[in-house]
Each structure stands twice: as structure tokens, then as C-alpha cells.
mmCIF file of C-alpha atoms and ligand atoms in Angstrom:
data_model
loop_
_atom_site.group_PDB
_atom_site.id
_atom_site.type_symbol
_atom_site.label_atom_id
_atom_site.label_comp_id
_atom_site.label_asym_id
_atom_site.label_seq_id
_atom_site.Cartn_x
_atom_site.Cartn_y
_atom_site.Cartn_z
ATOM 1 C CA LEU L 8 0.000 0.000 0.000
ATOM 2 C CA CYS L 9 2.806 2.326 -0.842
ATOM 3 C CA GLY L 10 1.388 5.373 -2.641
ATOM 4 C CA ALA L 11 3.397 6.985 -5.380
ATOM 5 C CA ASP L 12 4.074 9.978 -3.193
ATOM 6 C CA GLU L 13 4.860 7.922 -0.096
ATOM 7 C CA LEU L 14 8.607 7.433 -0.372
ATOM 8 C CA ALA L 15 9.402 10.414 -2.480
ATOM 9 C CA VAL L 16 10.896 12.604 0.236
ATOM 10 C CA VAL L 17 14.448 11.964 1.413
ATOM 11 C CA SER L 18 15.168 12.708 5.022
ATOM 12 C CA LEU L 19 16.658 16.193 5.442
ATOM 13 C CA PRO L 20 19.414 17.211 7.859
ATOM 14 C CA SER L 21 18.054 18.579 11.109
ATOM 15 C CA TYR L 22 19.765 21.986 11.418
ATOM 16 C CA ALA L 23 18.304 24.655 9.134
ATOM 17 C CA CYS L 24 21.882 25.853 8.448
ATOM 18 C CA GLN L 25 22.597 22.481 6.797
ATOM 19 C CA ARG L 26 19.792 22.948 4.280
ATOM 20 C CA HIS L 27 18.660 25.382 1.625
ATOM 21 C CA THR L 28 15.443 27.078 2.656
ATOM 22 C CA PRO L 29 14.052 28.982 -0.324
ATOM 23 C CA LEU L 30 11.609 31.863 -0.161
ATOM 24 C CA LEU L 31 9.047 30.053 -2.295
ATOM 25 C CA HIS L 32 8.113 26.604 -1.112
ATOM 26 C CA HIS L 33 5.553 23.892 -1.623
ATOM 27 C CA ASN L 34 3.672 23.644 1.650
ATOM 28 C CA THR L 35 2.269 27.093 2.340
ATOM 29 C CA VAL L 36 -0.970 26.004 3.986
ATOM 30 C CA LEU L 37 0.820 23.762 6.495
ATOM 31 C CA ILE L 38 3.496 26.369 7.185
ATOM 32 C CA ASP L 39 0.875 29.096 7.721
ATOM 33 C CA ALA L 40 -0.869 26.910 10.308
ATOM 34 C CA LEU L 41 2.375 26.210 12.190
ATOM 35 C CA SER L 42 3.336 29.901 11.989
ATOM 36 C CA ILE L 43 0.147 30.949 13.789
ATOM 37 C CA LEU L 44 0.950 28.586 16.660
ATOM 38 C CA ALA L 45 4.569 29.773 16.689
ATOM 39 C CA GLU L 46 3.456 33.391 16.793
ATOM 40 C CA ASN L 47 0.994 32.682 19.576
ATOM 41 C CA ALA L 48 3.699 30.923 21.612
ATOM 42 C CA GLU L 49 6.072 33.853 21.083
ATOM 43 C CA LEU L 50 3.402 36.358 22.105
ATOM 44 C CA SER L 51 2.770 34.245 25.223
ATOM 45 C CA GLU L 52 6.527 34.342 25.853
ATOM 46 C CA ASN L 53 6.804 30.605 25.476
ATOM 47 C CA GLU L 54 10.031 30.732 23.520
ATOM 48 C CA GLY L 55 10.772 27.010 23.480
ATOM 49 C CA ARG L 56 7.389 26.162 22.083
ATOM 50 C CA GLY L 57 7.675 28.936 19.502
ATOM 51 C CA VAL L 58 11.037 27.625 18.309
ATOM 52 C CA ALA L 59 9.655 24.082 18.025
ATOM 53 C CA PHE L 60 6.870 25.250 15.695
ATOM 54 C CA ARG L 61 9.317 27.466 13.746
ATOM 55 C CA ARG L 62 11.710 24.526 13.265
ATOM 56 C CA ALA L 63 8.878 22.324 12.049
ATOM 57 C CA GLY L 64 7.755 25.036 9.625
ATOM 58 C CA ALA L 65 11.310 25.549 8.363
ATOM 59 C CA LEU L 66 11.672 21.816 7.703
ATOM 60 C CA LEU L 67 8.540 21.937 5.546
ATOM 61 C CA LYS L 68 9.929 24.988 3.695
ATOM 62 C CA SER L 69 13.007 22.948 2.739
ATOM 63 C CA LEU L 70 11.025 20.058 1.271
ATOM 64 C CA PRO L 71 11.229 19.821 -2.524
ATOM 65 C CA GLN L 72 7.572 18.901 -2.937
ATOM 66 C CA GLU L 73 4.075 19.272 -1.590
ATOM 67 C CA ILE L 74 3.102 16.939 1.245
ATOM 68 C CA ARG L 75 -0.285 15.251 0.835
ATOM 69 C CA ARG L 76 -0.166 12.591 3.548
ATOM 70 C CA VAL L 77 1.494 12.826 6.940
ATOM 71 C CA GLU L 78 3.165 9.416 6.345
ATOM 72 C CA GLN L 79 5.377 11.093 3.741
ATOM 73 C CA LEU L 80 7.091 12.881 6.614
ATOM 74 C CA ARG L 81 8.213 9.705 8.367
ATOM 75 C CA GLY L 82 11.884 9.897 9.277
ATOM 76 C CA GLN L 83 12.080 13.692 8.955
ATOM 77 C CA PRO L 84 13.708 15.610 11.829
ATOM 78 C CA CYS L 85 12.281 18.686 13.595
ATOM 79 C CA LEU L 86 8.691 17.431 13.662
ATOM 80 C CA GLY L 87 7.461 16.985 17.213
ATOM 81 C CA ASP L 88 4.192 15.272 18.129
ATOM 82 C CA HIS L 89 2.330 18.552 18.387
ATOM 83 C CA SER L 90 3.463 19.786 14.962
ATOM 84 C CA LEU L 91 2.706 16.419 13.383
ATOM 85 C CA ARG L 92 -0.802 16.524 14.875
ATOM 86 C CA VAL L 93 -1.386 19.955 13.362
ATOM 87 C CA ILE L 94 -0.037 18.857 9.970
ATOM 88 C CA LYS L 95 -2.187 15.707 9.973
ATOM 89 C CA GLU L 96 -5.322 17.647 10.831
ATOM 90 C CA VAL L 97 -4.740 20.263 8.126
ATOM 91 C CA LEU L 98 -4.045 17.566 5.527
ATOM 92 C CA GLU L 99 -7.156 15.592 6.466
ATOM 93 C CA ASP L 100 -9.654 18.330 7.319
ATOM 94 C CA GLY L 101 -8.282 21.353 5.513
ATOM 95 C CA VAL L 102 -7.954 23.256 8.795
ATOM 96 C CA CYS L 103 -6.653 22.622 12.304
ATOM 97 C CA CYS L 104 -9.005 23.344 15.171
ATOM 98 C CA GLU L 105 -6.325 24.716 17.475
ATOM 99 C CA VAL L 106 -5.069 27.078 14.772
ATOM 100 C CA GLU L 107 -8.568 28.385 14.012
ATOM 101 C CA THR L 108 -9.349 28.889 17.699
ATOM 102 C CA THR L 109 -6.048 30.714 18.179
ATOM 103 C CA LYS L 110 -6.615 32.993 15.185
ATOM 104 C CA GLU L 111 -10.072 33.917 16.462
ATOM 105 C CA SER L 112 -9.095 34.392 20.107
ATOM 106 C CA ARG L 113 -9.449 37.880 21.537
ATOM 107 C CA GLN L 114 -6.119 37.593 23.267
ATOM 108 C CA PHE L 115 -4.191 36.627 20.135
ATOM 109 C CA LYS L 116 -5.825 39.404 18.110
ATOM 110 C CA ALA L 117 -5.172 41.993 20.797
ATOM 111 C CA MET L 118 -1.584 40.878 21.340
ATOM 112 C CA LYS L 119 -0.913 41.100 17.609
ATOM 113 C CA ALA L 120 -2.471 44.552 17.360
ATOM 114 C CA LEU L 121 -0.584 45.865 20.383
ATOM 115 C CA THR L 122 2.818 44.365 19.554
ATOM 116 C CA GLY L 123 2.273 45.836 16.077
ATOM 117 C CA ILE L 124 2.989 49.171 17.757
ATOM 118 C CA PHE L 125 6.689 49.996 17.326
ATOM 119 C CA GLY L 126 8.312 49.906 20.768
ATOM 120 C CA VAL L 127 5.811 47.516 22.327
ATOM 121 C CA GLY L 128 6.914 43.990 23.222
ATOM 122 C CA ALA L 129 4.951 40.978 24.425
ATOM 123 C CA LYS L 130 5.332 41.839 28.128
ATOM 124 C CA THR L 131 3.882 45.328 27.807
ATOM 125 C CA ALA L 132 1.144 44.191 25.440
ATOM 126 C CA ASP L 133 0.126 41.448 27.860
ATOM 127 C CA ARG L 134 -0.075 43.900 30.758
ATOM 128 C CA TRP L 135 -2.284 46.229 28.713
ATOM 129 C CA PHE L 136 -4.462 43.339 27.514
ATOM 130 C CA ARG L 137 -5.138 42.415 31.148
ATOM 131 C CA GLU L 138 -6.252 46.004 31.716
ATOM 132 C CA GLY L 139 -8.779 45.641 28.910
ATOM 133 C CA ILE L 140 -6.739 47.444 26.240
ATOM 134 C CA HIS L 141 -7.093 45.550 22.967
ATOM 135 C CA THR L 142 -6.271 48.040 20.226
ATOM 136 C CA PRO L 143 -4.060 51.093 19.623
ATOM 137 C CA SER L 144 -7.226 53.232 19.923
ATOM 138 C CA ASP L 145 -7.995 51.711 23.340
ATOM 139 C CA LEU L 146 -4.436 52.564 24.290
ATOM 140 C CA GLN L 147 -4.770 56.190 23.210
ATOM 141 C CA ARG L 148 -8.038 56.525 25.158
ATOM 142 C CA SER L 149 -6.471 54.926 28.260
ATOM 143 C CA GLY L 150 -4.159 57.897 28.802
ATOM 144 C CA HIS L 151 -1.192 55.609 29.553
ATOM 145 C CA ASN L 152 2.205 57.274 29.597
ATOM 146 C CA LEU L 153 4.053 56.057 26.537
ATOM 147 C CA ASN L 154 7.767 56.309 25.890
ATOM 148 C CA ARG L 155 9.131 58.134 22.848
ATOM 149 C CA ALA L 156 9.327 54.990 20.684
ATOM 150 C CA GLN L 157 5.772 53.959 21.556
ATOM 151 C CA ARG L 158 4.418 57.438 20.843
ATOM 152 C CA ALA L 159 6.004 57.252 17.388
ATOM 153 C CA GLY L 160 4.633 53.711 17.077
ATOM 154 C CA VAL L 161 1.085 54.889 17.721
ATOM 155 C CA GLN L 162 1.470 57.984 15.549
ATOM 156 C CA TYR L 163 2.700 56.031 12.495
ATOM 157 C CA TYR L 164 0.826 52.807 13.247
ATOM 158 C CA ASP L 165 -0.897 52.398 9.880
ATOM 159 C CA ASP L 166 2.197 53.092 7.784
ATOM 160 C CA LEU L 167 4.415 50.874 9.912
ATOM 161 C CA ASN L 168 1.969 47.990 9.613
ATOM 162 C CA GLN L 169 2.054 48.136 5.823
ATOM 163 C CA PRO L 170 4.695 45.871 4.330
ATOM 164 C CA VAL L 171 7.706 47.776 2.990
ATOM 165 C CA ARG L 172 8.370 46.907 -0.643
ATOM 166 C CA LYS L 173 11.687 46.357 -2.393
ATOM 167 C CA ALA L 174 11.337 49.588 -4.423
ATOM 168 C CA GLU L 175 10.958 51.550 -1.183
ATOM 169 C CA ALA L 176 13.892 49.696 0.365
ATOM 170 C CA ASP L 177 16.006 50.653 -2.654
ATOM 171 C CA ALA L 178 14.870 54.287 -2.439
ATOM 172 C CA ILE L 179 15.894 54.403 1.215
ATOM 173 C CA GLY L 180 19.156 52.671 0.290
ATOM 174 C CA LEU L 181 20.006 55.594 -1.990
ATOM 175 C CA ILE L 182 19.313 58.075 0.803
ATOM 176 C CA VAL L 183 21.440 56.192 3.340
ATOM 177 C CA GLU L 184 24.190 55.810 0.741
ATOM 178 C CA LYS L 185 24.152 59.576 0.157
ATOM 179 C CA ALA L 186 24.279 60.239 3.908
ATOM 180 C CA VAL L 187 27.160 57.830 4.406
ATOM 181 C CA SER L 188 29.222 59.131 1.486
ATOM 182 C CA GLU L 189 28.664 62.746 2.609
ATOM 183 C CA VAL L 190 29.927 62.148 6.137
ATOM 184 C CA LEU L 191 32.608 59.525 5.416
ATOM 185 C CA PRO L 192 33.767 59.011 1.844
ATOM 186 C CA GLY L 193 34.754 55.416 1.181
ATOM 187 C CA ALA L 194 32.313 53.965 3.684
ATOM 188 C CA LYS L 195 30.055 51.317 2.197
ATOM 189 C CA ILE L 196 26.523 50.230 2.924
ATOM 190 C CA THR L 197 24.963 46.807 2.382
ATOM 191 C CA LEU L 198 21.287 45.908 2.379
ATOM 192 C CA ILE L 199 20.831 43.158 4.959
ATOM 193 C CA GLY L 200 17.857 41.408 6.634
ATOM 194 C CA GLY L 201 14.993 39.941 4.626
ATOM 195 C CA PHE L 202 15.637 41.984 1.481
ATOM 196 C CA ARG L 203 19.121 40.483 1.165
ATOM 197 C CA ARG L 204 17.471 37.057 1.285
ATOM 198 C CA GLY L 205 15.396 38.029 -1.734
ATOM 199 C CA LYS L 206 12.143 38.940 0.009
ATOM 200 C CA GLU L 207 9.790 41.222 -1.933
ATOM 201 C CA THR L 208 8.496 42.874 1.246
ATOM 202 C CA GLY L 209 9.586 43.329 4.831
ATOM 203 C CA HIS L 210 8.534 44.953 8.081
ATOM 204 C CA ASP L 211 11.578 47.223 7.909
ATOM 205 C CA VAL L 212 14.737 47.922 5.906
ATOM 206 C CA ASP L 213 18.083 46.904 7.404
ATOM 207 C CA PHE L 214 21.517 48.278 6.477
ATOM 208 C CA LEU L 215 25.044 47.403 7.516
ATOM 209 C CA ILE L 216 27.638 50.169 7.258
ATOM 210 C CA THR L 217 31.402 49.765 7.386
ATOM 211 C CA HIS L 218 34.642 51.359 6.159
ATOM 212 C CA PRO L 219 37.578 49.412 4.699
ATOM 213 C CA GLU L 220 40.001 51.248 6.986
ATOM 214 C CA GLU L 221 39.540 49.777 10.448
ATOM 215 C CA GLY L 222 38.664 52.480 12.979
ATOM 216 C CA ARG L 223 37.329 54.995 10.449
ATOM 217 C CA GLU L 224 33.797 53.770 11.217
ATOM 218 C CA GLU L 225 34.004 55.041 14.809
ATOM 219 C CA GLY L 226 31.510 57.815 15.441
ATOM 220 C CA LEU L 227 29.984 57.267 12.011
ATOM 221 C CA MET L 228 26.445 56.567 13.158
ATOM 222 C CA ALA L 229 26.068 59.881 14.969
ATOM 223 C CA LYS L 230 27.209 61.737 11.841
ATOM 224 C CA VAL L 231 24.929 59.772 9.532
ATOM 225 C CA VAL L 232 21.986 60.394 11.839
ATOM 226 C CA SER L 233 22.738 64.138 12.056
ATOM 227 C CA TRP L 234 22.921 64.381 8.275
ATOM 228 C CA LEU L 235 19.654 62.488 7.800
ATOM 229 C CA GLU L 236 17.961 64.563 10.472
ATOM 230 C CA ALA L 237 19.153 67.856 8.971
ATOM 231 C CA GLN L 238 17.707 66.771 5.623
ATOM 232 C CA GLY L 239 14.356 65.995 7.246
ATOM 233 C CA PHE L 240 14.478 62.260 6.603
ATOM 234 C CA LEU L 241 13.986 61.111 10.199
ATOM 235 C CA LEU L 242 10.679 60.966 12.068
ATOM 236 C CA TYR L 243 12.266 59.026 14.931
ATOM 237 C CA HIS L 244 15.661 57.621 15.809
ATOM 238 C CA LYS L 245 17.389 56.014 18.726
ATOM 239 C CA THR L 246 21.006 54.934 18.677
ATOM 240 C CA THR L 247 22.164 52.174 20.990
ATOM 241 C CA ARG L 248 25.802 51.426 21.652
ATOM 242 C CA ASN L 249 25.676 47.746 22.514
ATOM 243 C CA SER L 250 23.788 46.480 19.550
ATOM 244 C CA TYR L 251 24.189 42.765 19.841
ATOM 245 C CA LEU L 252 22.794 41.775 23.210
ATOM 246 C CA GLU L 253 23.026 38.022 23.370
ATOM 247 C CA SER L 254 20.072 36.226 24.858
ATOM 248 C CA LYS L 255 20.483 34.129 27.983
ATOM 249 C CA ASP L 256 20.808 30.885 26.068
ATOM 250 C CA GLY L 257 23.056 32.422 23.425
ATOM 251 C CA PRO L 258 26.827 32.414 23.353
ATOM 252 C CA ALA L 259 28.933 34.078 25.995
ATOM 253 C CA ARG L 260 29.427 37.817 25.715
ATOM 254 C CA PRO L 261 31.592 38.648 22.756
ATOM 255 C CA PRO L 262 34.927 40.350 23.500
ATOM 256 C CA SER L 263 35.084 43.981 24.486
ATOM 257 C CA ASN L 264 35.049 45.232 20.918
ATOM 258 C CA MET L 265 31.299 44.634 20.917
ATOM 259 C CA ASP L 266 30.636 48.085 22.349
ATOM 260 C CA ARG L 267 31.881 49.607 19.127
ATOM 261 C CA PHE L 268 28.937 48.000 17.343
ATOM 262 C CA GLU L 269 26.344 50.699 17.025
ATOM 263 C CA ARG L 270 22.750 50.312 15.934
ATOM 264 C CA CYS L 271 20.158 52.906 15.090
ATOM 265 C CA PHE L 272 16.453 52.108 15.153
ATOM 266 C CA SER L 273 14.702 54.719 13.094
ATOM 267 C CA ILE L 274 11.570 55.757 11.277
ATOM 268 C CA PHE L 275 12.170 57.386 7.908
ATOM 269 C CA ARG L 276 9.955 59.871 6.147
ATOM 270 C CA LEU L 277 9.956 58.667 2.549
ATOM 271 C CA THR L 278 8.441 61.095 0.074
ATOM 272 C CA ARG L 279 6.851 60.455 -3.266
ATOM 273 C CA GLU L 280 9.808 62.003 -5.107
ATOM 274 C CA GLU L 281 12.208 59.575 -3.473
ATOM 275 C CA SER L 282 10.083 56.562 -4.180
ATOM 276 C CA SER L 283 8.025 56.789 -7.337
ATOM 277 C CA MET L 284 6.185 53.687 -6.170
ATOM 278 C CA LEU L 285 4.325 55.135 -3.202
ATOM 279 C CA SER L 286 0.911 53.919 -4.299
ATOM 280 C CA GLN L 287 0.192 52.731 -0.776
ATOM 281 C CA CYS L 288 0.314 56.281 0.561
ATOM 282 C CA SER L 289 -3.171 56.803 1.812
ATOM 283 C CA GLY L 290 -5.234 59.509 0.158
ATOM 284 C CA SER L 291 -3.473 62.698 -0.785
ATOM 285 C CA ARG L 292 -0.468 62.106 1.436
ATOM 286 C CA SER L 293 2.816 62.535 -0.305
ATOM 287 C CA TRP L 294 4.987 60.617 2.127
ATOM 288 C CA MET L 295 5.018 57.485 4.256
ATOM 289 C CA ALA L 296 6.746 56.348 7.449
ATOM 290 C CA VAL L 297 9.135 53.387 7.093
ATOM 291 C CA ARG L 298 11.066 51.519 9.782
ATOM 292 C CA VAL L 299 14.791 51.473 9.073
ATOM 293 C CA ASP L 300 17.563 49.785 11.085
ATOM 294 C CA MET L 301 21.192 50.743 10.559
ATOM 295 C CA VAL L 302 24.167 48.892 12.021
ATOM 296 C CA VAL L 303 27.813 49.974 11.903
ATOM 297 C CA SER L 304 30.533 47.337 12.071
ATOM 298 C CA PRO L 305 34.329 47.572 12.082
ATOM 299 C CA TYR L 306 35.735 46.137 8.867
ATOM 300 C CA SER L 307 37.410 43.211 10.640
ATOM 301 C CA GLN L 308 33.993 42.010 11.854
ATOM 302 C CA PHE L 309 32.097 42.764 8.685
ATOM 303 C CA ALA L 310 31.684 39.151 7.542
ATOM 304 C CA PHE L 311 30.287 38.145 10.944
ATOM 305 C CA ALA L 312 27.996 41.163 11.049
ATOM 306 C CA LEU L 313 26.763 40.425 7.528
ATOM 307 C CA LEU L 314 26.063 36.797 8.365
ATOM 308 C CA GLY L 315 24.455 37.736 11.686
ATOM 309 C CA TRP L 316 22.147 40.385 10.251
ATOM 310 C CA THR L 317 21.025 38.641 7.099
ATOM 311 C CA GLY L 318 18.835 36.228 9.037
ATOM 312 C CA SER L 319 16.361 34.730 9.090
ATOM 313 C CA LYS L 320 16.091 34.798 12.865
ATOM 314 C CA LEU L 321 15.637 31.035 12.923
ATOM 315 C CA PHE L 322 18.566 30.501 10.547
ATOM 316 C CA GLU L 323 20.747 32.594 12.891
ATOM 317 C CA ARG L 324 19.608 30.598 15.878
ATOM 318 C CA GLU L 325 20.348 27.356 14.081
ATOM 319 C CA LEU L 326 23.843 28.526 13.089
ATOM 320 C CA ARG L 327 24.653 29.343 16.701
ATOM 321 C CA ARG L 328 23.167 26.059 17.907
ATOM 322 C CA TRP L 329 25.201 24.140 15.317
ATOM 323 C CA ALA L 330 28.361 25.986 16.323
ATOM 324 C CA VAL L 331 27.933 25.204 20.030
ATOM 325 C CA HIS L 332 26.655 21.642 19.872
ATOM 326 C CA GLU L 333 28.445 20.285 16.820
ATOM 327 C CA ARG L 334 31.694 22.282 16.786
ATOM 328 C CA ALA L 335 32.217 23.547 20.358
ATOM 329 C CA MET L 336 32.364 27.063 18.924
ATOM 330 C CA THR L 337 30.618 30.299 19.830
ATOM 331 C CA LEU L 338 29.297 32.358 16.943
ATOM 332 C CA SER L 339 28.141 35.963 17.252
ATOM 333 C CA SER L 340 27.732 38.898 14.862
ATOM 334 C CA HIS L 341 31.259 39.913 15.865
ATOM 335 C CA THR L 342 33.349 36.790 15.912
ATOM 336 C CA LEU L 343 33.713 33.018 16.110
ATOM 337 C CA TYR L 344 35.383 31.497 19.156
ATOM 338 C CA ASP L 345 36.783 27.984 19.091
ATOM 339 C CA SER L 346 36.517 26.589 22.647
ATOM 340 C CA THR L 347 38.756 23.616 21.883
ATOM 341 C CA LYS L 348 41.606 25.669 20.435
ATOM 342 C CA ARG L 349 40.772 28.519 22.825
ATOM 343 C CA GLN L 350 41.093 31.108 20.103
ATOM 344 C CA TYR L 351 39.072 33.543 18.023
ATOM 345 C CA LEU L 352 38.840 32.615 14.343
ATOM 346 C CA ARG L 353 39.048 35.346 11.730
ATOM 347 C CA ALA L 354 37.090 35.412 8.504
ATOM 348 C CA ASN L 355 36.825 37.825 5.598
ATOM 349 C CA SER L 356 33.695 36.430 4.009
ATOM 350 C CA GLU L 357 30.537 34.520 4.838
ATOM 351 C CA GLU L 358 31.915 31.612 2.789
ATOM 352 C CA GLU L 359 34.903 31.426 5.146
ATOM 353 C CA ILE L 360 32.658 31.388 8.211
ATOM 354 C CA PHE L 361 30.587 28.503 6.855
ATOM 355 C CA ALA L 362 33.843 26.661 6.089
ATOM 356 C CA LEU L 363 35.177 27.274 9.615
ATOM 357 C CA LEU L 364 31.914 25.852 10.953
ATOM 358 C CA GLY L 365 32.237 22.786 8.730
ATOM 359 C CA LEU L 366 29.084 23.700 6.811
ATOM 360 C CA GLU L 367 28.304 23.832 3.127
ATOM 361 C CA TYR L 368 27.883 27.490 2.082
ATOM 362 C CA ILE L 369 24.228 28.535 1.981
ATOM 363 C CA PRO L 370 23.640 31.757 0.005
ATOM 364 C CA PRO L 371 21.294 34.401 1.465
ATOM 365 C CA CYS L 372 18.357 33.238 -0.694
ATOM 366 C CA GLY L 373 18.636 29.800 0.950
ATOM 367 C CA ARG L 374 18.491 31.186 4.497
ATOM 368 C CA ASN L 375 14.741 31.806 4.595
ATOM 369 C CA ALA L 376 14.149 29.345 7.453
HETATM 370 N N1 LIG D 421 18.608 39.604 13.989
HETATM 371 C C1 LIG D 421 18.821 38.580 14.887
HETATM 372 N N2 LIG D 421 18.452 38.743 16.173
HETATM 373 C C2 LIG D 421 17.880 39.879 16.581
HETATM 374 C C3 LIG D 421 17.655 40.918 15.686
HETATM 375 C C4 LIG D 421 18.031 40.740 14.379
HETATM 376 O O1 LIG D 421 19.328 37.539 14.528
HETATM 377 N N3 LIG D 421 17.521 40.000 17.864
HETATM 378 C C5 LIG D 421 19.019 39.438 12.595
HETATM 379 C C6 LIG D 421 18.224 38.421 11.847
HETATM 380 C C7 LIG D 421 17.294 39.210 11.021
HETATM 381 C C8 LIG D 421 18.026 40.499 10.793
HETATM 382 O O2 LIG D 421 18.837 40.665 11.909
HETATM 383 O O3 LIG D 421 16.984 38.593 9.814
HETATM 384 C C9 LIG D 421 17.116 41.650 10.611
HETATM 385 O O4 LIG D 421 16.066 41.645 11.569
HETATM 386 P P1 LIG D 421 14.556 41.875 11.163
HETATM 387 O O5 LIG D 421 13.761 41.800 12.411
HETATM 388 O O6 LIG D 421 14.437 43.103 10.345
HETATM 389 O O7 LIG D 421 14.212 40.576 10.303
HETATM 390 P P2 LIG D 421 14.058 40.367 8.745
HETATM 391 O O8 LIG D 421 14.701 41.482 8.007
HETATM 392 O O9 LIG D 421 14.575 39.001 8.491
HETATM 393 O O10 LIG D 421 12.502 40.351 8.532
HETATM 394 P P3 LIG D 421 11.544 41.499 7.963
HETATM 395 O O11 LIG D 421 11.485 41.233 6.492
HETATM 396 O O12 LIG D 421 10.242 41.307 8.623
HETATM 397 O O13 LIG D 421 12.158 42.814 8.278
HETATM 398 MG MG1 LIG D 422 14.168 43.478 8.287
#
């Protein structure tokens, strides 16, 4: 009783960084279902559960064909009982009860709406939800004191919840490039994040800035921000010195050079002239607000910064997990530390980092885990 499609799928390696995960895949309905449960777990601050659903979804994204029967997945890694139950139900009934209930739940809807405000995380959103605040309008009526980021988040809520498109990302790229070349000739900018992985849209635009002469990048962010502000491009900005705060379960703190890594969270004002594609501007408005993240890295760390900021978030997590568990190494956006040799390993390209980790090189378009 072996259906034609039964044996067709070879078992994939279990770390996402050992596989190609393309942007377009064959199991969208299943992945969407698992993503809802992942999102709900993340909003409930159940990180472990969220990661389990994300890993299961990423495995499905790597499969070369559409799954029609759950038996086809036998022998595949990353699929826990819960994920398999969801997959089976969607394949058999078209929908999964738990997913539908989650999507319709007041809490999930409210948490999504509230964390959709720039500057609002799951903890804050949960506290507000318990006070009966379910929407940004409820929040405005409540008279809560909001911090500067959250005020900007409420003010530009609609724009910031529209996906940013590649054309807009490119338009902003030209502006940032101009800013960078005005304040430090020779500095270079690279589009990172989802757009580097080939995505057509994103929730923000991410840039990495560096200068080929080590040390020249110091103080660069402040100058770039001043230039952008003077030109009227910034609706909001906040620069943080220690950009790469490792989570508790992540690698040990990188060496002291991490405090030279600067990051600026900003909201750009993109006008119609800059982006001829602003059809999503509502009504007669001639500009839109767009979230932009800029990171500055010293040249010697550029390859690590590039790898660390290209994502996806799950791919990054998997790289670090691979490094620790399979190679006794600690990977960050700054460096790679070999615990056995007790030394930092240098690299000038992403290809070199993959090689040091004993991994086949996966190009950005294959990192959409
Ligand atoms: N990143 C990370 N850990 C963080 C923050 C960022 O690993 N705490 C990395 C991975 C991300 C990249 O930086 O891919 C950019 O972060 P975004 O949140 O902008 O993620 P994406 O660009 O991948 O997604 P989107 O298209 O929604 O912007
Ligand atoms: Mg992004």
C-alpha cells in the first residue's frame, strides 16, 4: 500500500543551516498553520514552544515537494508530536481546530495589534491586555504614559503595519548611501535582513555600514543620523551602543570590541519624489513612514555582522546552535570562538565562516528558514 508519493521525500538534515530554505516553497498552507501557533507561543513568551513550531515550519519549507499525507514525513527531523498533529489535521480536514481557535481568540488578536505598535513587546502588550486594552485606539483613550518609541509607534501605526516593498527599500538605500558618502567618503553600505534574502516585502529595511580602513567607522552613526535629520528624513531615531545583546541561552558575551557595534532604530519619512512607487500612501499624502535599522561594524567584523544580520532569525539561531553543539564554537555577529583551540577565528567572508563551521555554504536566498 505504498502510494506513489509515499517514499518520495528523502530525510533532510536537522539543522536549518545544513539545508537550503528557499523563499518560495511547496507547503504554504501547512506552514501558515504552524506559523500561527509559533506566533501565539512567542506572544505568550513561550520561547521554546515557539522555536519548536518554527523549526517544524522551516523543515517543511526545505522540502522539494508538496506533502499530501502525513506518512510522507516519516523519518524527517524537527517534527514533534504537536506539529505532526497539526499537519495531519490540516491535511485531512483542511484546517486545524487549534489554529482556528487561536486565530479567532481575543487575546491573540489583541496581542498582535498591540505588539504591532513599534516599541511595544509581548510583556507590555500582555499587561495592557489584562487592563482591557485591545487596540491602539484603546491605548490612546487609556491615557497611559508612553515612551518616545511607543508614541512614534502609535502615531505612524498604519504606515508601519504596511509591508515595505523592495522599491521603497532601494529608495531608502540611496538616501542612506548619500548620507554615508557625505559624512565619510569610502564607507560602504549593504542591504541586509529579509531583502538580502530576496524577500519582496519586509517589516523594515536593514543596512550594515562599514569602512575598509579599520577604525574609520568610529563615530559614524552619529554623523549619519545628524545628516539624515538635517535633511528631514527622520521621524524618529534612537542609537544604541551595545547592539548585539546576546540572549540568555546564546553564546557568551563577545569580546570587548562589541561596544563599538552601534545600531540605530529609526523611522524614515519617505516622500513620493524619493520613491516613485508610493501607491500605498493613503489619500493625498505625499509621504510614508518606514522603519529602518542601521548597524555599523568595524571592517574586521564585517563578515560576521553580515552573516548575523542577514537572518532569518531562525537561521541565525540554528547557526549558533550548530556551532555550540556540533563544533564547540561560539558564533556571534562579531566573531567566532573555538573553545577547543581557545582562540578567536578570523574570517573575511561569509563563505569562510561557513567553512570554519564545517558547513556547506548557503547563500542568502537559501536562508529563509
Ligand atoms: N537579527 C537577529 N536577532 C535579533 C535581531 C536581528 O538575529 N535579535 C538578525 C536576523 C534578522 C536580521 O537581523 O533577519 C534583521 O532583523 P529583522 O527583524 O528586520 O528581520 P528580517 O529582516 O529578516 O525580517 P523582515 O522582512 O520582517 O524585516
Ligand atoms: Mg528586516
